[in-house]
């Protein structure tokens, strides 16, 4: 029960990062990485549109930030909280970073690795595995994405 409370708390911090992305015109995805004591070592959000770099997803940026802060690329004993199900690129990067757990909010049937069947973390041919839990704060994580894309469609339609 305590772990779930911490998961909800950290997901809400990831949602704050998603709100920053929303205000910046980015797809509102936020990510938080915590150490084994529950302390936040990284918190980021998408910057793909701002910086025009395809790989600047919240998870990738959080891995980079955490690795720099720790002086270590291995994030063993670290949990990752992300507001949207990781895409295949991000899920594989999280596996390469050797994270302990990934907790995500909204499922992504069109781009999420798990939803699409790319469960790298379960493939015994790789040298690392970790647990994944989805649906934490699902409503809030889904709502910010829905609001963002609804707003974008309205703006697009008003141009024509």
N, C-alpha and C. Protein backbone atom coordinates (compact mmCIF):
# COMPACT_ATOMS: atom_id res chain seq x y z
N UNK A 1 0.82 -1.20 0.00
CA UNK A 1 0.00 0.00 0.00
C UNK A 1 0.86 1.26 0.00
N UNK A 2 1.94 1.25 0.80
CA UNK A 2 2.83 2.42 0.85
C UNK A 2 3.45 2.66 -0.52
N UNK A 3 3.86 1.58 -1.20
CA UNK A 3 4.47 1.74 -2.52
C UNK A 3 3.50 2.39 -3.49
N UNK A 4 2.23 1.99 -3.48
CA UNK A 4 1.24 2.59 -4.37
C UNK A 4 1.05 4.07 -4.06
N UNK A 5 1.05 4.45 -2.78
CA UNK A 5 0.95 5.87 -2.41
C UNK A 5 2.12 6.64 -2.98
N UNK A 6 3.32 6.08 -2.88
CA UNK A 6 4.50 6.73 -3.44
C UNK A 6 4.40 6.81 -4.96
N UNK A 7 3.88 5.76 -5.58
CA UNK A 7 3.72 5.76 -7.03
C UNK A 7 2.76 6.86 -7.47
N UNK A 8 1.67 7.02 -6.76
CA UNK A 8 0.71 8.09 -7.08
C UNK A 8 1.35 9.46 -6.88
N UNK A 9 2.05 9.62 -5.78
CA UNK A 9 2.73 10.89 -5.49
C UNK A 9 3.71 11.25 -6.62
N UNK A 10 4.54 10.30 -7.01
CA UNK A 10 5.53 10.56 -8.05
C UNK A 10 4.89 10.76 -9.41
N UNK A 11 3.78 10.08 -9.67
CA UNK A 11 3.09 10.29 -10.94
C UNK A 11 2.52 11.70 -11.00
N UNK A 12 2.08 12.21 -9.88
CA UNK A 12 1.56 13.58 -9.86
C UNK A 12 2.67 14.59 -10.14
N UNK A 13 3.88 14.29 -9.71
CA UNK A 13 5.01 15.16 -10.05
C UNK A 13 5.31 15.06 -11.54
N UNK A 14 5.22 13.85 -12.10
CA UNK A 14 5.38 13.68 -13.54
C UNK A 14 4.29 14.46 -14.29
N UNK A 15 3.08 14.49 -13.74
CA UNK A 15 1.99 15.27 -14.36
C UNK A 15 2.30 16.77 -14.35
N UNK A 16 2.97 17.25 -13.31
CA UNK A 16 3.39 18.66 -13.28
C UNK A 16 4.35 18.93 -14.44
N UNK A 17 5.23 17.98 -14.71
CA UNK A 17 6.13 18.12 -15.86
C UNK A 17 5.35 18.10 -17.17
N UNK A 18 4.33 17.24 -17.26
CA UNK A 18 3.49 17.19 -18.46
C UNK A 18 2.78 18.52 -18.67
N UNK A 19 2.35 19.15 -17.58
CA UNK A 19 1.70 20.46 -17.69
C UNK A 19 2.67 21.51 -18.23
N UNK A 20 3.93 21.43 -17.83
CA UNK A 20 4.95 22.35 -18.39
C UNK A 20 5.06 22.14 -19.90
N UNK A 21 5.10 20.88 -20.32
CA UNK A 21 5.18 20.58 -21.75
C UNK A 21 3.97 21.16 -22.49
N UNK A 22 2.80 21.00 -21.90
CA UNK A 22 1.56 21.52 -22.50
C UNK A 22 1.68 23.02 -22.73
N UNK A 23 2.12 23.74 -21.72
CA UNK A 23 2.26 25.20 -21.83
C UNK A 23 3.29 25.61 -22.88
N UNK A 24 4.26 24.73 -23.15
CA UNK A 24 5.30 25.01 -24.14
C UNK A 24 4.91 24.54 -25.54
N UNK A 25 3.71 23.98 -25.68
CA UNK A 25 3.26 23.50 -26.98
C UNK A 25 3.82 22.13 -27.34
N UNK A 26 4.31 21.42 -26.35
CA UNK A 26 4.84 20.07 -26.54
C UNK A 26 3.74 19.06 -26.21
N UNK A 27 3.84 17.87 -26.78
CA UNK A 27 2.94 16.80 -26.37
C UNK A 27 3.17 16.62 -24.86
N UNK A 28 2.11 16.72 -24.06
CA UNK A 28 2.28 16.76 -22.60
C UNK A 28 2.59 15.41 -21.96
N UNK A 29 3.87 15.10 -21.97
CA UNK A 29 4.36 13.89 -21.31
C UNK A 29 5.45 14.32 -20.34
N UNK A 30 5.32 13.85 -19.09
CA UNK A 30 6.32 14.14 -18.07
C UNK A 30 6.90 12.85 -17.53
N UNK A 31 8.12 12.96 -17.01
CA UNK A 31 8.82 11.79 -16.49
C UNK A 31 9.61 12.16 -15.24
N UNK A 32 9.61 11.25 -14.29
CA UNK A 32 10.36 11.41 -13.03
C UNK A 32 11.12 10.12 -12.79
N UNK A 33 12.37 10.24 -12.35
CA UNK A 33 13.15 9.08 -11.93
C UNK A 33 13.52 9.26 -10.47
N UNK A 34 13.26 8.20 -9.69
CA UNK A 34 13.57 8.23 -8.25
C UNK A 34 14.59 7.14 -7.92
N UNK A 35 15.36 7.40 -6.86
CA UNK A 35 16.32 6.39 -6.40
C UNK A 35 15.64 5.44 -5.41
N UNK A 36 16.40 4.53 -4.84
CA UNK A 36 15.83 3.52 -3.95
C UNK A 36 15.28 4.12 -2.65
N UNK A 37 15.70 5.34 -2.33
CA UNK A 37 15.16 6.02 -1.14
C UNK A 37 13.93 6.85 -1.47
N UNK A 38 13.54 6.86 -2.74
CA UNK A 38 12.37 7.61 -3.16
C UNK A 38 12.67 9.06 -3.51
N UNK A 39 13.94 9.45 -3.49
CA UNK A 39 14.30 10.82 -3.83
C UNK A 39 14.32 10.99 -5.35
N UNK A 40 13.86 12.12 -5.81
CA UNK A 40 13.84 12.40 -7.24
C UNK A 40 15.25 12.77 -7.70
N UNK A 41 15.73 12.06 -8.72
CA UNK A 41 17.04 12.36 -9.29
C UNK A 41 16.92 13.02 -10.66
N UNK A 42 15.73 12.96 -11.27
CA UNK A 42 15.50 13.62 -12.55
C UNK A 42 14.01 13.84 -12.74
N UNK A 43 13.67 14.96 -13.35
CA UNK A 43 12.28 15.20 -13.77
C UNK A 43 12.33 16.04 -15.03
N UNK A 44 11.64 15.57 -16.04
CA UNK A 44 11.72 16.18 -17.36
C UNK A 44 10.37 16.08 -18.07
N UNK A 45 10.32 16.71 -19.23
CA UNK A 45 9.15 16.61 -20.10
C UNK A 45 9.62 16.68 -21.55
N UNK A 46 8.73 16.33 -22.45
CA UNK A 46 9.06 16.35 -23.88
C UNK A 46 9.56 17.73 -24.31
N UNK A 47 10.57 17.73 -25.19
CA UNK A 47 11.05 18.97 -25.82
C UNK A 47 11.30 18.76 -27.30
N UNK A 48 10.69 17.75 -27.85
CA UNK A 48 10.87 17.36 -29.25
C UNK A 48 10.53 18.49 -30.22
N UNK A 49 9.41 19.17 -30.00
CA UNK A 49 8.99 20.25 -30.90
C UNK A 49 9.86 21.50 -30.71
N UNK A 50 10.14 21.83 -29.47
CA UNK A 50 10.93 23.02 -29.18
C UNK A 50 12.32 22.93 -29.79
N UNK A 51 12.97 21.79 -29.59
CA UNK A 51 14.36 21.64 -30.04
C UNK A 51 14.50 20.95 -31.39
N UNK A 52 13.37 20.51 -31.94
CA UNK A 52 13.37 19.86 -33.26
C UNK A 52 14.29 18.64 -33.29
N UNK A 53 14.21 17.83 -32.22
CA UNK A 53 15.02 16.62 -32.10
C UNK A 53 14.07 15.46 -31.79
N UNK A 54 14.01 14.49 -32.68
CA UNK A 54 13.04 13.40 -32.58
C UNK A 54 13.18 12.57 -31.31
N UNK A 55 14.37 12.49 -30.74
CA UNK A 55 14.58 11.63 -29.58
C UNK A 55 14.36 12.34 -28.25
N UNK A 56 13.94 13.58 -28.25
CA UNK A 56 13.77 14.30 -26.99
C UNK A 56 12.42 14.02 -26.33
N UNK A 57 12.20 12.73 -26.10
CA UNK A 57 11.05 12.28 -25.31
C UNK A 57 11.41 12.44 -23.84
N UNK A 58 10.39 12.58 -23.01
CA UNK A 58 10.61 12.80 -21.57
C UNK A 58 11.48 11.72 -20.94
N UNK A 59 11.26 10.46 -21.33
CA UNK A 59 12.03 9.36 -20.73
C UNK A 59 13.51 9.44 -21.08
N UNK A 60 13.81 9.72 -22.34
CA UNK A 60 15.21 9.82 -22.78
C UNK A 60 15.90 10.96 -22.05
N UNK A 61 15.23 12.10 -21.97
CA UNK A 61 15.79 13.26 -21.27
C UNK A 61 16.01 12.97 -19.80
N UNK A 62 15.09 12.22 -19.19
CA UNK A 62 15.23 11.88 -17.77
C UNK A 62 16.41 10.92 -17.55
N UNK A 63 16.59 9.98 -18.45
CA UNK A 63 17.74 9.08 -18.35
C UNK A 63 19.03 9.88 -18.41
N UNK A 64 19.12 10.80 -19.34
CA UNK A 64 20.32 11.64 -19.49
C UNK A 64 20.55 12.47 -18.23
N UNK A 65 19.48 13.12 -17.75
CA UNK A 65 19.59 13.96 -16.55
C UNK A 65 20.02 13.15 -15.33
N UNK A 66 19.41 11.99 -15.13
CA UNK A 66 19.75 11.15 -13.98
C UNK A 66 21.18 10.64 -14.09
N UNK A 67 21.57 10.21 -15.28
CA UNK A 67 22.93 9.71 -15.47
C UNK A 67 23.97 10.77 -15.18
N UNK A 68 23.72 11.99 -15.63
CA UNK A 68 24.64 13.09 -15.35
C UNK A 68 24.70 13.39 -13.85
N UNK A 69 23.55 13.43 -13.22
CA UNK A 69 23.50 13.73 -11.78
C UNK A 69 24.22 12.67 -10.95
N UNK A 70 24.11 11.41 -11.39
CA UNK A 70 24.70 10.30 -10.64
C UNK A 70 26.12 9.98 -11.07
N UNK A 71 26.51 10.47 -12.25
CA UNK A 71 27.82 10.11 -12.79
C UNK A 71 27.88 8.64 -13.15
N UNK A 72 26.76 8.11 -13.60
CA UNK A 72 26.64 6.66 -13.86
C UNK A 72 25.51 6.43 -14.86
N UNK A 73 25.76 5.58 -15.85
CA UNK A 73 24.70 5.29 -16.81
C UNK A 73 23.76 4.20 -16.33
N UNK A 74 24.21 3.38 -15.39
CA UNK A 74 23.36 2.31 -14.87
C UNK A 74 22.43 2.88 -13.80
N UNK A 75 21.15 2.77 -14.05
CA UNK A 75 20.15 3.29 -13.12
C UNK A 75 19.48 2.15 -12.36
N UNK A 76 20.28 1.17 -11.95
CA UNK A 76 19.75 0.08 -11.14
C UNK A 76 19.22 0.68 -9.83
N UNK A 77 18.20 0.09 -9.30
CA UNK A 77 17.55 0.59 -8.08
C UNK A 77 16.90 1.95 -8.27
N UNK A 78 16.49 2.25 -9.50
CA UNK A 78 15.78 3.49 -9.79
C UNK A 78 14.45 3.16 -10.47
N UNK A 79 13.43 3.90 -10.08
CA UNK A 79 12.10 3.75 -10.67
C UNK A 79 11.82 4.92 -11.60
N UNK A 80 11.07 4.64 -12.64
CA UNK A 80 10.72 5.65 -13.64
C UNK A 80 9.21 5.81 -13.66
N UNK A 81 8.76 7.06 -13.57
CA UNK A 81 7.34 7.40 -13.62
C UNK A 81 7.13 8.26 -14.86
N UNK A 82 6.26 7.82 -15.73
CA UNK A 82 6.01 8.57 -16.96
C UNK A 82 4.50 8.61 -17.21
N UNK A 83 4.01 9.75 -17.65
CA UNK A 83 2.57 9.95 -17.76
C UNK A 83 1.94 9.21 -18.94
N UNK A 84 2.76 8.82 -19.91
CA UNK A 84 2.25 8.08 -21.07
C UNK A 84 3.10 6.83 -21.26
N UNK A 85 2.46 5.75 -21.62
CA UNK A 85 3.15 4.49 -21.89
C UNK A 85 4.35 4.74 -22.81
N UNK A 86 5.52 4.24 -22.44
CA UNK A 86 6.71 4.47 -23.27
C UNK A 86 6.57 3.87 -24.67
N UNK A 87 7.11 4.59 -25.65
CA UNK A 87 7.18 4.08 -27.01
C UNK A 87 8.29 3.01 -27.06
N UNK A 88 8.41 2.27 -28.15
CA UNK A 88 9.46 1.26 -28.23
C UNK A 88 10.87 1.83 -28.02
N UNK A 89 11.17 2.99 -28.57
CA UNK A 89 12.49 3.61 -28.39
C UNK A 89 12.76 3.85 -26.92
N UNK A 90 11.81 4.42 -26.22
CA UNK A 90 11.99 4.76 -24.81
C UNK A 90 12.05 3.51 -23.93
N UNK A 91 11.21 2.52 -24.23
CA UNK A 91 11.23 1.30 -23.44
C UNK A 91 12.59 0.62 -23.56
N UNK A 92 13.12 0.58 -24.77
CA UNK A 92 14.43 -0.04 -24.96
C UNK A 92 15.52 0.78 -24.26
N UNK A 93 15.43 2.10 -24.31
CA UNK A 93 16.41 2.94 -23.60
C UNK A 93 16.34 2.71 -22.10
N UNK A 94 15.14 2.54 -21.57
CA UNK A 94 14.98 2.26 -20.14
C UNK A 94 15.59 0.91 -19.78
N UNK A 95 15.47 -0.04 -20.69
CA UNK A 95 16.08 -1.33 -20.45
C UNK A 95 17.61 -1.19 -20.47
N UNK A 96 18.13 -0.45 -21.42
CA UNK A 96 19.57 -0.23 -21.51
C UNK A 96 20.10 0.49 -20.28
N UNK A 97 19.29 1.37 -19.70
CA UNK A 97 19.70 2.11 -18.49
C UNK A 97 19.62 1.23 -17.24
N UNK A 98 19.06 0.05 -17.37
CA UNK A 98 18.99 -0.92 -16.27
C UNK A 98 18.08 -0.46 -15.11
N UNK A 99 16.98 0.21 -15.44
CA UNK A 99 16.07 0.67 -14.39
C UNK A 99 15.42 -0.52 -13.69
N UNK A 100 14.90 -0.27 -12.50
CA UNK A 100 14.26 -1.33 -11.72
C UNK A 100 12.78 -1.52 -12.06
N UNK A 101 12.09 -0.39 -12.23
CA UNK A 101 10.65 -0.43 -12.49
C UNK A 101 10.26 0.74 -13.37
N UNK A 102 9.20 0.54 -14.16
CA UNK A 102 8.59 1.61 -14.93
C UNK A 102 7.12 1.65 -14.57
N UNK A 103 6.65 2.83 -14.18
CA UNK A 103 5.26 3.04 -13.82
C UNK A 103 4.73 4.11 -14.77
N UNK A 104 3.67 3.81 -15.50
CA UNK A 104 3.15 4.82 -16.42
C UNK A 104 1.67 5.06 -16.17
N UNK A 105 1.19 6.18 -16.68
CA UNK A 105 -0.19 6.59 -16.47
C UNK A 105 -1.12 6.11 -17.57
N UNK A 106 -1.13 6.83 -18.69
CA UNK A 106 -2.05 6.53 -19.78
C UNK A 106 -1.48 5.48 -20.72
N UNK A 107 -2.34 4.59 -21.16
CA UNK A 107 -1.95 3.63 -22.19
C UNK A 107 -1.98 4.33 -23.55
N UNK A 108 -1.16 3.85 -24.48
CA UNK A 108 -1.08 4.44 -25.82
C UNK A 108 -1.20 3.33 -26.86
N UNK A 109 -2.43 3.11 -27.32
CA UNK A 109 -2.69 2.00 -28.24
C UNK A 109 -2.04 2.19 -29.61
N UNK A 110 -1.66 3.42 -29.96
CA UNK A 110 -1.07 3.68 -31.27
C UNK A 110 0.45 3.78 -31.25
N UNK A 111 1.03 4.00 -30.08
CA UNK A 111 2.48 4.18 -30.05
C UNK A 111 3.17 3.58 -28.85
N UNK A 112 2.41 3.04 -27.91
CA UNK A 112 3.00 2.48 -26.71
C UNK A 112 3.59 1.10 -26.94
N UNK A 113 4.79 0.90 -26.45
CA UNK A 113 5.49 -0.38 -26.68
C UNK A 113 4.70 -1.57 -26.15
N UNK A 114 4.19 -1.46 -24.94
CA UNK A 114 3.46 -2.58 -24.34
C UNK A 114 2.18 -2.85 -25.13
N UNK A 115 1.43 -1.81 -25.42
CA UNK A 115 0.18 -1.96 -26.18
C UNK A 115 0.41 -2.56 -27.55
N UNK A 116 1.57 -2.27 -28.14
CA UNK A 116 1.90 -2.79 -29.47
C UNK A 116 2.57 -4.16 -29.42
N UNK A 117 2.83 -4.66 -28.21
CA UNK A 117 3.41 -5.98 -28.07
C UNK A 117 4.93 -6.04 -27.99
N UNK A 118 5.58 -4.89 -27.88
CA UNK A 118 7.05 -4.85 -27.77
C UNK A 118 7.45 -4.83 -26.30
N UNK A 119 7.40 -5.97 -25.69
CA UNK A 119 7.71 -6.05 -24.26
C UNK A 119 9.16 -6.51 -24.07
N UNK A 120 10.09 -5.61 -24.44
CA UNK A 120 11.52 -5.91 -24.37
C UNK A 120 11.93 -6.37 -22.97
N UNK A 121 11.32 -5.77 -21.97
CA UNK A 121 11.70 -6.06 -20.58
C UNK A 121 11.38 -7.49 -20.17
N UNK A 122 10.59 -8.20 -20.96
CA UNK A 122 10.24 -9.60 -20.66
C UNK A 122 11.04 -10.59 -21.50
N UNK A 123 11.74 -10.10 -22.51
CA UNK A 123 12.45 -10.96 -23.44
C UNK A 123 13.71 -11.50 -22.77
N UNK A 124 13.74 -12.81 -22.51
CA UNK A 124 14.84 -13.45 -21.79
C UNK A 124 16.15 -13.43 -22.57
N UNK A 125 16.09 -13.08 -23.86
CA UNK A 125 17.33 -13.01 -24.65
C UNK A 125 18.16 -11.79 -24.28
N UNK A 126 17.51 -10.78 -23.68
CA UNK A 126 18.24 -9.59 -23.22
C UNK A 126 18.79 -9.84 -21.83
N UNK A 127 19.77 -9.05 -21.44
CA UNK A 127 20.44 -9.28 -20.15
C UNK A 127 19.85 -8.47 -19.00
N UNK A 128 18.71 -7.84 -19.21
CA UNK A 128 18.08 -7.08 -18.12
C UNK A 128 16.57 -7.17 -18.26
N UNK A 129 15.90 -7.21 -17.14
CA UNK A 129 14.44 -7.18 -17.12
C UNK A 129 13.99 -6.30 -15.97
N UNK A 130 12.77 -5.83 -16.04
CA UNK A 130 12.21 -5.00 -14.97
C UNK A 130 10.70 -5.10 -15.01
N UNK A 131 10.08 -4.66 -13.94
CA UNK A 131 8.63 -4.68 -13.83
C UNK A 131 8.04 -3.41 -14.42
N UNK A 132 6.84 -3.55 -14.97
CA UNK A 132 6.09 -2.40 -15.50
C UNK A 132 4.69 -2.44 -14.92
N UNK A 133 4.21 -1.26 -14.53
CA UNK A 133 2.82 -1.13 -14.09
C UNK A 133 2.21 0.07 -14.81
N UNK A 134 1.08 -0.15 -15.43
CA UNK A 134 0.39 0.91 -16.15
C UNK A 134 -0.91 1.30 -15.48
N UNK A 135 -1.42 2.46 -15.85
CA UNK A 135 -2.72 2.92 -15.38
C UNK A 135 -2.71 3.73 -14.10
N UNK A 136 -1.53 4.09 -13.59
CA UNK A 136 -1.46 4.90 -12.36
C UNK A 136 -1.84 6.34 -12.71
N UNK A 137 -2.89 6.84 -12.05
CA UNK A 137 -3.43 8.18 -12.33
C UNK A 137 -3.85 8.28 -13.81
N UNK A 138 -4.40 7.19 -14.31
CA UNK A 138 -4.77 7.09 -15.72
C UNK A 138 -5.67 8.23 -16.19
N UNK A 139 -6.68 8.56 -15.41
CA UNK A 139 -7.63 9.59 -15.86
C UNK A 139 -6.93 10.92 -16.08
N UNK A 140 -6.13 11.37 -15.11
CA UNK A 140 -5.46 12.66 -15.23
C UNK A 140 -4.44 12.65 -16.37
N UNK A 141 -3.70 11.55 -16.50
CA UNK A 141 -2.70 11.45 -17.56
C UNK A 141 -3.35 11.42 -18.94
N UNK A 142 -4.47 10.75 -19.07
CA UNK A 142 -5.20 10.71 -20.34
C UNK A 142 -5.85 12.05 -20.66
N UNK A 143 -6.39 12.69 -19.63
CA UNK A 143 -7.11 13.95 -19.83
C UNK A 143 -6.21 15.04 -20.39
N UNK A 144 -5.01 15.18 -19.85
CA UNK A 144 -4.12 16.25 -20.34
C UNK A 144 -3.75 16.01 -21.80
N UNK A 145 -3.58 14.76 -22.18
CA UNK A 145 -3.28 14.44 -23.58
C UNK A 145 -4.50 14.72 -24.47
N UNK A 146 -5.67 14.30 -24.03
CA UNK A 146 -6.90 14.54 -24.81
C UNK A 146 -7.15 16.03 -24.99
N UNK A 147 -6.99 16.79 -23.91
CA UNK A 147 -7.19 18.24 -23.98
C UNK A 147 -6.21 18.88 -24.97
N UNK A 148 -4.96 18.45 -24.91
CA UNK A 148 -3.92 18.99 -25.79
C UNK A 148 -4.27 18.75 -27.26
N UNK A 149 -4.60 17.50 -27.59
CA UNK A 149 -4.87 17.18 -28.99
C UNK A 149 -6.20 17.76 -29.47
N UNK A 150 -7.18 17.87 -28.58
CA UNK A 150 -8.44 18.53 -28.95
C UNK A 150 -8.18 20.00 -29.30
N UNK A 151 -7.38 20.65 -28.48
CA UNK A 151 -7.01 22.05 -28.73
C UNK A 151 -6.26 22.19 -30.05
N UNK A 152 -5.35 21.29 -30.33
CA UNK A 152 -4.58 21.34 -31.57
C UNK A 152 -5.48 21.14 -32.79
N UNK A 153 -6.43 20.21 -32.70
CA UNK A 153 -7.34 19.99 -33.82
C UNK A 153 -8.20 21.23 -34.07
N UNK A 154 -8.65 21.87 -33.00
CA UNK A 154 -9.46 23.08 -33.12
C UNK A 154 -8.66 24.18 -33.80
N UNK A 155 -7.42 24.36 -33.39
CA UNK A 155 -6.56 25.37 -34.01
C UNK A 155 -6.30 25.07 -35.47
N UNK A 156 -6.10 23.80 -35.78
CA UNK A 156 -5.85 23.38 -37.16
C UNK A 156 -7.07 23.66 -38.03
N UNK A 157 -8.26 23.30 -37.52
CA UNK A 157 -9.49 23.51 -38.29
C UNK A 157 -9.78 24.99 -38.51
N UNK A 158 -9.43 25.83 -37.54
CA UNK A 158 -9.71 27.27 -37.65
C UNK A 158 -8.81 27.93 -38.71
N UNK A 159 -7.74 27.30 -39.09
CA UNK A 159 -6.84 27.85 -40.12
C UNK A 159 -7.39 27.65 -41.53
N UNK A 160 -8.34 26.72 -41.67
CA UNK A 160 -8.84 26.40 -43.00
C UNK A 160 -10.29 26.68 -43.16
